[in-house]
Amino acid sequence: MWERFIRSGLLCVFSYAVLAVAWAQDLPNQRAVLVEDFDKSSYLEGWSSRAPSSEGMYDRYVPDDPVFAGAETWKIPVEDGDLKRGTLTAFTQAGMARPKIIAFAYGNPAAMDVLDSHPEANMASIMVEGRINGAPARGIAINIYGSSTTEPPTTATVQAFMAPEAVFEALGGMAIPGVWWLSGMTVPGENMLDDGTLPPDEAVAKLNAFFAAWVEHYIIPIMSMTLQTQMQSIQNMQSWNNSMNACAGDPNCSVVPMNDGSGGWTTQQQ
């Protein structure tokens, strides 16, 4: 009797798993594409902004196609330096019932140090499972704890994608935050199920790889350009001061821009 019961239970679990995959495969293959508008604003193709569903939430987006109902991305700040606890708090606040962590991995520490050098700052990718509107659901988040403007850092920002299980898989799972927030790219014809059905540990590891690549190819170049601009500004100010000192109050001496395009200054006798 017990053997028949166990076999029956296993059969039900197996049947549910096969059915869930079938549902995901039956959904459209909507490729995750980041689009930059003419005004330099960016958005996910096929997604639109929606009003926050809870206090503190911002940047909430949902797919335009109603077949992906229940899917959404959002950001929620939490006052919690424990990345696991803070992430669960954010998912609960966003409307996921009984979220449970199924995969957790810290990001590359060297990449995080570039983003925020405070010794207590940290970052992790986390996958959770729970229920949305009573249905099984999954979510994946980037949780970045720290702020260069506070001492010590006090705020964690949870950036997440969550959806009913089949929709989560069909849309690409970790690919959504990877493309949306970390400037990742997909290729034409790519099957989003490949990322959406990754085992949880592989999904968070791949999202952390996106994070490290984003810091290397996006954040560091921006920081370098900013530093170059600052250095150029300092040099131009020094050039102005040197030229003013060179004139030393001579009424026939004036300070004029250099004609070499450097933005520096020189003196000219009238």
PDB file of C-alpha atoms in Angstrom:
ATOM      1  CA  MET A   1       0.000   0.000   0.000  1.00  0.00           C
ATOM      2  CA  TRP A   2       2.693   2.486   1.003  1.00  0.00           C
ATOM      3  CA  GLU A   3       4.719   1.565  -2.063  1.00  0.00           C
ATOM      4  CA  ARG A   4       1.747   2.340  -4.310  1.00  0.00           C
ATOM      5  CA  PHE A   5       1.208   5.640  -2.449  1.00  0.00           C
ATOM      6  CA  ILE A   6       4.857   6.662  -2.882  1.00  0.00           C
ATOM      7  CA  ARG A   7       4.829   5.717  -6.565  1.00  0.00           C
ATOM      8  CA  SER A   8       1.627   7.681  -7.031  1.00  0.00           C
ATOM      9  CA  GLY A   9       3.092  10.720  -5.272  1.00  0.00           C
ATOM     10  CA  LEU A  10       6.271  10.621  -7.346  1.00  0.00           C
ATOM     11  CA  LEU A  11       4.206  10.299 -10.498  1.00  0.00           C
ATOM     12  CA  CYS A  12       2.214  13.406  -9.568  1.00  0.00           C
ATOM     13  CA  VAL A  13       5.391  15.397  -8.888  1.00  0.00           C
ATOM     14  CA  PHE A  14       6.934  14.237 -12.176  1.00  0.00           C
ATOM     15  CA  SER A  15       3.747  15.044 -14.083  1.00  0.00           C
ATOM     16  CA  TYR A  16       3.601  18.542 -12.573  1.00  0.00           C
ATOM     17  CA  ALA A  17       7.235  19.214 -13.524  1.00  0.00           C
ATOM     18  CA  VAL A  18       6.668  18.099 -17.119  1.00  0.00           C
ATOM     19  CA  LEU A  19       3.498  20.198 -17.307  1.00  0.00           C
ATOM     20  CA  ALA A  20       5.299  23.290 -15.983  1.00  0.00           C
ATOM     21  CA  VAL A  21       8.004  22.969 -18.657  1.00  0.00           C
ATOM     22  CA  ALA A  22       5.336  22.452 -21.299  1.00  0.00           C
ATOM     23  CA  TRP A  23       3.589  25.640 -20.210  1.00  0.00           C
ATOM     24  CA  ALA A  24       6.848  27.596 -20.454  1.00  0.00           C
ATOM     25  CA  GLN A  25       7.575  26.167 -23.889  1.00  0.00           C
ATOM     26  CA  ASP A  26       4.095  27.103 -25.069  1.00  0.00           C
ATOM     27  CA  LEU A  27       4.645  30.786 -24.242  1.00  0.00           C
ATOM     28  CA  PRO A  28       6.104  33.211 -26.821  1.00  0.00           C
ATOM     29  CA  ASN A  29       9.874  33.530 -27.022  1.00  0.00           C
ATOM     30  CA  GLN A  30      10.192  37.254 -26.222  1.00  0.00           C
ATOM     31  CA  ARG A  31      13.882  38.103 -26.431  1.00  0.00           C
ATOM     32  CA  ALA A  32      15.261  40.406 -23.720  1.00  0.00           C
ATOM     33  CA  VAL A  33      16.461  43.513 -25.573  1.00  0.00           C
ATOM     34  CA  LEU A  34      17.663  46.778 -24.035  1.00  0.00           C
ATOM     35  CA  VAL A  35      16.725  49.792 -26.174  1.00  0.00           C
ATOM     36  CA  GLU A  36      18.265  53.271 -25.890  1.00  0.00           C
ATOM     37  CA  ASP A  37      15.890  56.046 -26.915  1.00  0.00           C
ATOM     38  CA  PHE A  38      16.862  59.257 -28.682  1.00  0.00           C
ATOM     39  CA  ASP A  39      17.067  61.065 -25.337  1.00  0.00           C
ATOM     40  CA  LYS A  40      19.469  58.411 -23.963  1.00  0.00           C
ATOM     41  CA  SER A  41      16.791  56.874 -21.745  1.00  0.00           C
ATOM     42  CA  SER A  42      16.682  53.091 -21.875  1.00  0.00           C
ATOM     43  CA  TYR A  43      13.946  50.493 -21.569  1.00  0.00           C
ATOM     44  CA  LEU A  44      13.278  46.817 -22.090  1.00  0.00           C
ATOM     45  CA  GLU A  45      11.632  46.159 -25.415  1.00  0.00           C
ATOM     46  CA  GLY A  46       8.064  44.938 -24.893  1.00  0.00           C
ATOM     47  CA  TRP A  47       7.860  46.228 -21.296  1.00  0.00           C
ATOM     48  CA  SER A  48       6.128  49.340 -19.924  1.00  0.00           C
ATOM     49  CA  SER A  49       6.319  51.381 -16.743  1.00  0.00           C
ATOM     50  CA  ARG A  50       3.653  50.809 -14.110  1.00  0.00           C
ATOM     51  CA  ALA A  51       2.784  52.512 -10.844  1.00  0.00           C
ATOM     52  CA  PRO A  52       4.541  51.030  -7.790  1.00  0.00           C
ATOM     53  CA  SER A  53       2.502  48.350  -6.049  1.00  0.00           C
ATOM     54  CA  SER A  54       3.947  49.023  -2.596  1.00  0.00           C
ATOM     55  CA  GLU A  55       5.513  51.810  -0.586  1.00  0.00           C
ATOM     56  CA  GLY A  56       9.170  52.404  -1.391  1.00  0.00           C
ATOM     57  CA  MET A  57       9.066  50.544  -4.717  1.00  0.00           C
ATOM     58  CA  TYR A  58      10.192  52.379  -7.859  1.00  0.00           C
ATOM     59  CA  ASP A  59      11.123  51.644 -11.490  1.00  0.00           C
ATOM     60  CA  ARG A  60       8.387  49.018 -11.772  1.00  0.00           C
ATOM     61  CA  TYR A  61       7.898  47.552 -15.271  1.00  0.00           C
ATOM     62  CA  VAL A  62       5.670  44.774 -16.613  1.00  0.00           C
ATOM     63  CA  PRO A  63       5.519  43.020 -20.009  1.00  0.00           C
ATOM     64  CA  ASP A  64       3.040  44.469 -22.513  1.00  0.00           C
ATOM     65  CA  ASP A  65       1.845  41.022 -23.648  1.00  0.00           C
ATOM     66  CA  PRO A  66      -0.889  39.815 -21.248  1.00  0.00           C
ATOM     67  CA  VAL A  67       0.271  36.223 -21.755  1.00  0.00           C
ATOM     68  CA  PHE A  68       3.098  37.121 -19.340  1.00  0.00           C
ATOM     69  CA  ALA A  69       0.713  38.290 -16.611  1.00  0.00           C
ATOM     70  CA  GLY A  70       2.257  38.382 -13.154  1.00  0.00           C
ATOM     71  CA  ALA A  71       5.776  39.225 -14.340  1.00  0.00           C
ATOM     72  CA  GLU A  72       7.371  42.453 -13.159  1.00  0.00           C
ATOM     73  CA  THR A  73      10.682  44.119 -12.429  1.00  0.00           C
ATOM     74  CA  TRP A  74      11.228  46.649  -9.659  1.00  0.00           C
ATOM     75  CA  LYS A  75      13.671  48.223  -7.236  1.00  0.00           C
ATOM     76  CA  ILE A  76      13.099  48.417  -3.492  1.00  0.00           C
ATOM     77  CA  PRO A  77      15.515  49.932  -0.942  1.00  0.00           C
ATOM     78  CA  VAL A  78      15.681  48.159   2.423  1.00  0.00           C
ATOM     79  CA  GLU A  79      17.424  49.265   5.576  1.00  0.00           C
ATOM     80  CA  ASP A  80      19.139  45.926   6.144  1.00  0.00           C
ATOM     81  CA  GLY A  81      22.771  44.971   5.696  1.00  0.00           C
ATOM     82  CA  ASP A  82      21.924  41.262   5.743  1.00  0.00           C
ATOM     83  CA  LEU A  83      21.589  40.595   2.011  1.00  0.00           C
ATOM     84  CA  LYS A  84      19.500  37.442   2.444  1.00  0.00           C
ATOM     85  CA  ARG A  85      17.058  38.925   4.938  1.00  0.00           C
ATOM     86  CA  GLY A  86      16.825  42.211   3.044  1.00  0.00           C
ATOM     87  CA  THR A  87      16.037  40.400  -0.215  1.00  0.00           C
ATOM     88  CA  LEU A  88      13.246  38.367   1.381  1.00  0.00           C
ATOM     89  CA  THR A  89      11.850  41.573   2.886  1.00  0.00           C
ATOM     90  CA  ALA A  90      11.783  43.215  -0.555  1.00  0.00           C
ATOM     91  CA  PHE A  91      10.034  40.284  -2.269  1.00  0.00           C
ATOM     92  CA  THR A  92       7.440  40.136   0.512  1.00  0.00           C
ATOM     93  CA  GLN A  93       6.885  43.875   0.187  1.00  0.00           C
ATOM     94  CA  ALA A  94       6.445  43.436  -3.586  1.00  0.00           C
ATOM     95  CA  GLY A  95       3.671  40.894  -3.088  1.00  0.00           C
ATOM     96  CA  MET A  96       5.339  37.477  -3.216  1.00  0.00           C
ATOM     97  CA  ALA A  97       3.947  35.186  -0.517  1.00  0.00           C
ATOM     98  CA  ARG A  98       6.325  33.073   1.580  1.00  0.00           C
ATOM     99  CA  PRO A  99       9.513  33.758  -0.439  1.00  0.00           C
ATOM    100  CA  LYS A 100      12.328  31.294   0.218  1.00  0.00           C
ATOM    101  CA  ILE A 101      15.932  31.563  -0.971  1.00  0.00           C
ATOM    102  CA  ILE A 102      16.953  28.699  -3.270  1.00  0.00           C
ATOM    103  CA  ALA A 103      20.312  30.084  -4.463  1.00  0.00           C
ATOM    104  CA  PHE A 104      22.676  32.757  -3.123  1.00  0.00           C
ATOM    105  CA  ALA A 105      26.138  33.891  -4.260  1.00  0.00           C
ATOM    106  CA  TYR A 106      28.245  36.951  -3.487  1.00  0.00           C
ATOM    107  CA  GLY A 107      29.479  38.949  -6.456  1.00  0.00           C
ATOM    108  CA  ASN A 108      33.088  39.530  -7.475  1.00  0.00           C
ATOM    109  CA  PRO A 109      34.672  41.533  -4.596  1.00  0.00           C
ATOM    110  CA  ALA A 110      37.036  43.426  -6.924  1.00  0.00           C
ATOM    111  CA  ALA A 111      34.076  44.545  -9.058  1.00  0.00           C
ATOM    112  CA  MET A 112      32.140  45.603  -5.963  1.00  0.00           C
ATOM    113  CA  ASP A 113      35.154  47.560  -4.699  1.00  0.00           C
ATOM    114  CA  VAL A 114      35.123  49.596  -7.930  1.00  0.00           C
ATOM    115  CA  LEU A 115      31.415  50.344  -7.504  1.00  0.00           C
ATOM    116  CA  ASP A 116      31.649  51.161  -3.793  1.00  0.00           C
ATOM    117  CA  SER A 117      34.979  50.973  -1.979  1.00  0.00           C
ATOM    118  CA  HIS A 118      33.507  51.089   1.532  1.00  0.00           C
ATOM    119  CA  PRO A 119      34.727  47.943   3.358  1.00  0.00           C
ATOM    120  CA  GLU A 120      31.195  47.032   4.430  1.00  0.00           C
ATOM    121  CA  ALA A 121      29.675  47.398   0.970  1.00  0.00           C
ATOM    122  CA  ASN A 122      28.712  44.128  -0.689  1.00  0.00           C
ATOM    123  CA  MET A 123      26.684  42.589  -3.491  1.00  0.00           C
ATOM    124  CA  ALA A 124      24.962  39.266  -4.110  1.00  0.00           C
ATOM    125  CA  SER A 125      22.687  37.600  -6.640  1.00  0.00           C
ATOM    126  CA  ILE A 126      19.796  35.700  -5.084  1.00  0.00           C
ATOM    127  CA  MET A 127      17.057  33.436  -6.457  1.00  0.00           C
ATOM    128  CA  VAL A 128      13.863  32.833  -4.518  1.00  0.00           C
ATOM    129  CA  GLU A 129      10.688  30.831  -4.868  1.00  0.00           C
ATOM    130  CA  GLY A 130       7.272  31.636  -3.428  1.00  0.00           C
ATOM    131  CA  ARG A 131       3.767  32.310  -4.652  1.00  0.00           C
ATOM    132  CA  ILE A 132       2.227  35.154  -6.659  1.00  0.00           C
ATOM    133  CA  ASN A 133      -1.562  35.369  -6.545  1.00  0.00           C
ATOM    134  CA  GLY A 134      -1.618  31.839  -5.160  1.00  0.00           C
ATOM    135  CA  ALA A 135       0.458  30.318  -7.988  1.00  0.00           C
ATOM    136  CA  PRO A 136       4.048  28.975  -7.722  1.00  0.00           C
ATOM    137  CA  ALA A 137       6.507  31.709  -8.635  1.00  0.00           C
ATOM    138  CA  ARG A 138      10.188  32.490  -8.820  1.00  0.00           C
ATOM    139  CA  GLY A 139      12.257  35.613  -8.547  1.00  0.00           C
ATOM    140  CA  ILE A 140      15.860  36.618  -9.018  1.00  0.00           C
ATOM    141  CA  ALA A 141      17.485  39.722  -7.590  1.00  0.00           C
ATOM    142  CA  ILE A 142      20.655  41.754  -7.418  1.00  0.00           C
ATOM    143  CA  ASN A 143      21.089  43.094  -3.899  1.00  0.00           C
ATOM    144  CA  ILE A 144      23.698  45.836  -3.554  1.00  0.00           C
ATOM    145  CA  TYR A 145      24.415  46.946   0.003  1.00  0.00           C
ATOM    146  CA  GLY A 146      26.261  50.161   0.576  1.00  0.00           C
ATOM    147  CA  SER A 147      26.529  53.786  -0.312  1.00  0.00           C
ATOM    148  CA  SER A 148      29.624  55.899  -0.733  1.00  0.00           C
ATOM    149  CA  THR A 149      27.727  58.815   0.829  1.00  0.00           C
ATOM    150  CA  THR A 150      27.121  57.202   4.218  1.00  0.00           C
ATOM    151  CA  GLU A 151      29.426  56.065   6.984  1.00  0.00           C
ATOM    152  CA  PRO A 152      28.952  53.174   7.406  1.00  0.00           C
ATOM    153  CA  PRO A 153      26.672  52.203   4.489  1.00  0.00           C
ATOM    154  CA  THR A 154      23.105  51.661   5.624  1.00  0.00           C
ATOM    155  CA  THR A 155      20.960  50.986   2.562  1.00  0.00           C
ATOM    156  CA  ALA A 156      20.534  47.894   0.409  1.00  0.00           C
ATOM    157  CA  THR A 157      18.918  48.240  -3.007  1.00  0.00           C
ATOM    158  CA  VAL A 158      17.127  45.118  -4.230  1.00  0.00           C
ATOM    159  CA  GLN A 159      16.658  45.048  -8.022  1.00  0.00           C
ATOM    160  CA  ALA A 160      14.446  42.112  -8.914  1.00  0.00           C
ATOM    161  CA  PHE A 161      12.482  40.220 -11.537  1.00  0.00           C
ATOM    162  CA  MET A 162       9.663  37.942 -10.425  1.00  0.00           C
ATOM    163  CA  ALA A 163       6.941  35.989 -12.212  1.00  0.00           C
ATOM    164  CA  PRO A 164       4.862  32.806 -12.082  1.00  0.00           C
ATOM    165  CA  GLU A 165       7.188  29.852 -12.710  1.00  0.00           C
ATOM    166  CA  ALA A 166       6.349  29.191 -16.372  1.00  0.00           C
ATOM    167  CA  VAL A 167       6.464  32.912 -17.217  1.00  0.00           C
ATOM    168  CA  PHE A 168       9.749  33.309 -15.306  1.00  0.00           C
ATOM    169  CA  GLU A 169      11.298  30.539 -17.406  1.00  0.00           C
ATOM    170  CA  ALA A 170       9.845  31.737 -20.716  1.00  0.00           C
ATOM    171  CA  LEU A 171      11.104  35.311 -20.282  1.00  0.00           C
ATOM    172  CA  GLY A 172      14.625  34.176 -19.446  1.00  0.00           C
ATOM    173  CA  GLY A 173      14.909  34.247 -15.652  1.00  0.00           C
ATOM    174  CA  MET A 174      18.282  35.798 -14.837  1.00  0.00           C
ATOM    175  CA  ALA A 175      18.503  37.289 -18.344  1.00  0.00           C
ATOM    176  CA  ILE A 176      15.948  39.972 -17.446  1.00  0.00           C
ATOM    177  CA  PRO A 177      18.010  41.695 -14.695  1.00  0.00           C
ATOM    178  CA  GLY A 178      21.189  40.858 -16.627  1.00  0.00           C
ATOM    179  CA  VAL A 179      19.998  42.783 -19.690  1.00  0.00           C
ATOM    180  CA  TRP A 180      17.868  45.430 -17.967  1.00  0.00           C
ATOM    181  CA  TRP A 181      20.272  46.571 -15.254  1.00  0.00           C
ATOM    182  CA  LEU A 182      23.654  45.180 -16.262  1.00  0.00           C
ATOM    183  CA  SER A 183      23.649  46.033 -19.991  1.00  0.00           C
ATOM    184  CA  GLY A 184      23.836  42.393 -21.075  1.00  0.00           C
ATOM    185  CA  MET A 185      22.948  41.377 -24.616  1.00  0.00           C
ATOM    186  CA  THR A 186      21.018  38.587 -26.261  1.00  0.00           C
ATOM    187  CA  VAL A 187      21.313  37.583 -29.914  1.00  0.00           C
ATOM    188  CA  PRO A 188      18.550  37.326 -32.540  1.00  0.00           C
ATOM    189  CA  GLY A 189      16.805  33.978 -32.354  1.00  0.00           C
ATOM    190  CA  GLU A 190      18.079  33.231 -28.850  1.00  0.00           C
ATOM    191  CA  ASN A 191      15.775  30.930 -26.900  1.00  0.00           C
ATOM    192  CA  MET A 192      15.091  32.621 -23.566  1.00  0.00           C
ATOM    193  CA  LEU A 193      14.250  29.238 -22.021  1.00  0.00           C
ATOM    194  CA  ASP A 194      17.978  28.448 -22.072  1.00  0.00           C
ATOM    195  CA  ASP A 195      18.553  31.032 -19.328  1.00  0.00           C
ATOM    196  CA  GLY A 196      15.093  30.732 -17.791  1.00  0.00           C
ATOM    197  CA  THR A 197      15.519  27.044 -16.981  1.00  0.00           C
ATOM    198  CA  LEU A 198      19.067  27.253 -15.616  1.00  0.00           C
ATOM    199  CA  PRO A 199      19.484  25.516 -12.238  1.00  0.00           C
ATOM    200  CA  PRO A 200      19.296  28.172  -9.477  1.00  0.00           C
ATOM    201  CA  ASP A 201      23.010  27.983  -8.566  1.00  0.00           C
ATOM    202  CA  GLU A 202      23.999  28.423 -12.218  1.00  0.00           C
ATOM    203  CA  ALA A 203      21.543  31.287 -12.658  1.00  0.00           C
ATOM    204  CA  VAL A 204      22.959  33.389  -9.799  1.00  0.00           C
ATOM    205  CA  ALA A 205      26.538  32.586 -10.882  1.00  0.00           C
ATOM    206  CA  LYS A 206      25.776  33.793 -14.415  1.00  0.00           C
ATOM    207  CA  LEU A 207      24.112  36.955 -13.091  1.00  0.00           C
ATOM    208  CA  ASN A 208      27.220  37.662 -10.995  1.00  0.00           C
ATOM    209  CA  ALA A 209      29.322  37.247 -14.152  1.00  0.00           C
ATOM    210  CA  PHE A 210      27.101  39.869 -15.826  1.00  0.00           C
ATOM    211  CA  PHE A 211      27.716  42.165 -12.830  1.00  0.00           C
ATOM    212  CA  ALA A 212      31.509  41.848 -13.109  1.00  0.00           C
ATOM    213  CA  ALA A 213      31.374  42.462 -16.880  1.00  0.00           C
ATOM    214  CA  TRP A 214      29.128  45.508 -16.363  1.00  0.00           C
ATOM    215  CA  VAL A 215      31.610  47.044 -13.924  1.00  0.00           C
ATOM    216  CA  GLU A 216      34.535  46.325 -16.274  1.00  0.00           C
ATOM    217  CA  HIS A 217      32.964  47.497 -19.530  1.00  0.00           C
ATOM    218  CA  TYR A 218      30.581  50.226 -18.342  1.00  0.00           C
ATOM    219  CA  ILE A 219      31.419  51.604 -14.891  1.00  0.00           C
ATOM    220  CA  ILE A 220      35.225  51.734 -15.219  1.00  0.00           C
ATOM    221  CA  PRO A 221      35.174  53.588 -18.592  1.00  0.00           C
ATOM    222  CA  ILE A 222      32.711  56.130 -17.186  1.00  0.00           C
ATOM    223  CA  MET A 223      34.908  56.642 -14.125  1.00  0.00           C
ATOM    224  CA  SER A 224      37.959  57.049 -16.365  1.00  0.00           C
ATOM    225  CA  MET A 225      36.223  59.658 -18.521  1.00  0.00           C
ATOM    226  CA  THR A 226      35.056  61.524 -15.421  1.00  0.00           C
ATOM    227  CA  LEU A 227      38.597  61.518 -14.013  1.00  0.00           C
ATOM    228  CA  GLN A 228      40.011  62.770 -17.318  1.00  0.00           C
ATOM    229  CA  THR A 229      37.441  65.591 -17.381  1.00  0.00           C
ATOM    230  CA  GLN A 230      38.298  66.561 -13.818  1.00  0.00           C
ATOM    231  CA  MET A 231      42.023  66.531 -14.567  1.00  0.00           C
ATOM    232  CA  GLN A 232      41.470  68.650 -17.688  1.00  0.00           C
ATOM    233  CA  SER A 233      39.443  71.155 -15.657  1.00  0.00           C
ATOM    234  CA  ILE A 234      42.214  71.415 -13.071  1.00  0.00           C
ATOM    235  CA  GLN A 235      44.827  71.908 -15.805  1.00  0.00           C
ATOM    236  CA  ASN A 236      42.721  74.618 -17.442  1.00  0.00           C
ATOM    237  CA  MET A 237      42.340  76.441 -14.118  1.00  0.00           C
ATOM    238  CA  GLN A 238      46.082  76.233 -13.540  1.00  0.00           C
ATOM    239  CA  SER A 239      46.665  77.544 -17.075  1.00  0.00           C
ATOM    240  CA  TRP A 240      44.364  80.492 -16.365  1.00  0.00           C
ATOM    241  CA  ASN A 241      46.109  81.302 -13.090  1.00  0.00           C
ATOM    242  CA  ASN A 242      49.566  81.030 -14.664  1.00  0.00           C
ATOM    243  CA  SER A 243      48.560  83.332 -17.522  1.00  0.00           C
ATOM    244  CA  MET A 244      47.069  85.876 -15.130  1.00  0.00           C
ATOM    245  CA  ASN A 245      50.256  85.822 -13.066  1.00  0.00           C
ATOM    246  CA  ALA A 246      52.340  86.219 -16.223  1.00  0.00           C
ATOM    247  CA  CYS A 247      50.463  89.397 -17.143  1.00  0.00           C
ATOM    248  CA  ALA A 248      51.124  90.688 -13.633  1.00  0.00           C
ATOM    249  CA  GLY A 249      48.753  93.629 -14.044  1.00  0.00           C
ATOM    250  CA  ASP A 250      50.274  94.783 -17.354  1.00  0.00           C
ATOM    251  CA  PRO A 251      47.421  96.740 -19.062  1.00  0.00           C
ATOM    252  CA  ASN A 252      48.753  95.710 -22.488  1.00  0.00           C
ATOM    253  CA  CYS A 253      48.664  92.018 -21.562  1.00  0.00           C
ATOM    254  CA  SER A 254      45.498  89.943 -21.847  1.00  0.00           C
ATOM    255  CA  VAL A 255      44.613  86.318 -21.191  1.00  0.00           C
ATOM    256  CA  VAL A 256      43.190  84.517 -24.261  1.00  0.00           C
ATOM    257  CA  PRO A 257      42.212  80.930 -25.028  1.00  0.00           C
ATOM    258  CA  MET A 258      44.875  78.760 -26.622  1.00  0.00           C
ATOM    259  CA  ASN A 259      44.126  77.880 -30.246  1.00  0.00           C
ATOM    260  CA  ASP A 260      45.151  74.220 -29.936  1.00  0.00           C
ATOM    261  CA  GLY A 261      41.742  73.024 -28.732  1.00  0.00           C
ATOM    262  CA  SER A 262      43.081  72.062 -25.302  1.00  0.00           C
ATOM    263  CA  GLY A 263      40.883  74.480 -23.394  1.00  0.00           C
ATOM    264  CA  GLY A 264      43.955  76.119 -21.867  1.00  0.00           C
ATOM    265  CA  TRP A 265      44.873  79.797 -21.641  1.00  0.00           C
ATOM    266  CA  THR A 266      47.841  81.954 -22.714  1.00  0.00           C
ATOM    267  CA  THR A 267      48.893  85.592 -22.723  1.00  0.00           C
ATOM    268  CA  GLN A 268      48.719  88.094 -25.550  1.00  0.00           C
ATOM    269  CA  GLN A 269      50.311  91.510 -25.821  1.00  0.00           C
ATOM    270  CA  GLN A 270      48.155  94.231 -27.346  1.00  0.00           C
TER     271      GLN A 270
END
